[in-house]
Every structure is written in C-alpha cells, then in structure tokens.
Amino acid sequence: MLNGNENDPVNDPVNDPVKGEETLEKNLHSIYNIIKGSPSATYSDIANQLNKSIATVKRNLKKLKEFGIIKREGSDKTGRWIIMK
C-alpha cells in the first residue's frame, strides 16, 4: 500500500522548482538575445536556433510579454519584436 511518500524520490527531480526556474531563465535569456539581434525573427526561427519546439518558444515568449520585456508589432509572419526593457 502506498503512503504518499514512496513516490517522492521519483517525483522530486521532475518537480524540482530550482531546476525548472534555471531552465526557464536560461531559455528566456536566450530568446531575448535572439530577438535583440534579429527583431524580425519568427517563432520557427527562434525554435530552430535553440533546438526547442515552437510550443516551448511560444510559452517562453508569452512570459517575456507578461513581464513587459518585449512586445510584438505586426503580424506573426512579417512583424517584428520590440524590446521594452
């Protein structure tokens, strides 16, 4: 019978907030640098440069937008990223 603590060693590495936060911070910084160097970069361009999925890039870009660091001007295809901070 499981008492709830038996799964902790298995779940701890997956749910470790420090590792997750480090990865997120690293991804956000990398995306920021790509946008800074190429404001017209598309989701696909960024994903290819980072070897990440487009979904991951979109999630990270959403965070940067929520933090007020970047914004998008124009369409996804022909628009550009604006650095706010």
Coordinates of C-alpha atoms in Angstrom, one line a residue:
M1 CA 0.0 0.0 0.0
L2 CA 1.4 3.4 -0.9
N3 CA 1.5 6.0 1.8
G4 CA 2.2 9.0 -0.5
N5 CA 5.9 9.3 0.4
E6 CA 7.1 6.4 -1.6
N7 CA 6.8 8.3 -4.9
D8 CA 8.7 11.4 -3.6
P9 CA 12.2 10.3 -4.8
V10 CA 10.7 9.7 -8.3
N11 CA 8.8 12.9 -8.5
D12 CA 11.3 15.2 -6.8
P13 CA 13.6 15.6 -9.8
V14 CA 10.7 16.3 -12.1
N15 CA 9.0 18.8 -9.8
D16 CA 12.2 20.5 -8.6
P17 CA 11.4 24.2 -8.9
V18 CA 15.0 25.3 -8.8
K19 CA 16.0 23.3 -11.9
G20 CA 12.8 24.4 -13.7
E21 CA 13.4 28.0 -12.9
E22 CA 17.0 27.8 -14.0
T23 CA 15.9 26.3 -17.3
L24 CA 13.2 28.9 -17.8
E25 CA 15.5 31.7 -17.0
K26 CA 18.2 30.4 -19.4
N27 CA 15.5 30.0 -22.2
L28 CA 14.2 33.5 -21.6
H29 CA 17.6 35.0 -21.8
S30 CA 18.5 33.0 -25.0
I31 CA 15.2 34.1 -26.6
Y32 CA 15.8 37.7 -25.6
N33 CA 19.3 37.7 -27.1
I34 CA 18.0 36.2 -30.4
I35 CA 15.2 38.9 -30.6
K36 CA 17.7 41.6 -29.7
G37 CA 19.9 40.5 -32.6
S38 CA 17.1 39.8 -35.0
P39 CA 13.8 41.7 -34.2
S40 CA 12.1 40.1 -37.2
A41 CA 12.8 36.5 -36.0
T42 CA 9.7 34.2 -36.3
Y43 CA 8.7 31.6 -33.8
S44 CA 10.2 29.0 -36.1
D45 CA 13.5 30.9 -36.4
I46 CA 13.8 31.1 -32.7
A47 CA 12.9 27.4 -32.2
N48 CA 15.4 26.3 -34.7
Q49 CA 18.2 28.4 -33.2
L50 CA 17.5 27.0 -29.7
N51 CA 16.7 23.5 -30.9
K52 CA 13.3 23.8 -29.0
S53 CA 9.8 23.2 -30.1
I54 CA 7.7 26.1 -31.3
A55 CA 5.3 25.4 -28.4
T56 CA 8.1 25.9 -25.9
V57 CA 9.2 29.1 -27.7
K58 CA 5.7 30.5 -27.7
R59 CA 5.3 29.7 -23.9
N60 CA 8.6 31.5 -23.2
L61 CA 7.7 34.5 -25.4
K62 CA 4.4 34.8 -23.6
K63 CA 6.4 35.0 -20.3
L64 CA 8.6 37.8 -21.7
K65 CA 5.5 39.6 -22.9
E66 CA 3.8 39.2 -19.5
F67 CA 7.0 40.6 -17.8
G68 CA 6.8 43.6 -20.1
I69 CA 10.2 42.9 -21.6
I70 CA 9.1 42.5 -25.2
K71 CA 6.1 43.1 -27.4
R72 CA 5.1 42.1 -30.9
E73 CA 4.4 44.7 -33.6
G74 CA 2.7 43.5 -36.8
S75 CA 1.8 40.0 -37.9
D76 CA 3.4 36.7 -36.9
K77 CA 4.9 36.4 -40.4
T78 CA 6.0 40.0 -41.3
G79 CA 6.1 41.7 -37.9
R80 CA 8.9 42.4 -35.5
W81 CA 9.7 42.2 -31.8
I82 CA 10.2 45.3 -29.8
I83 CA 12.4 45.3 -26.8
M84 CA 10.7 47.2 -24.0
K85 CA 13.3 46.9 -21.2

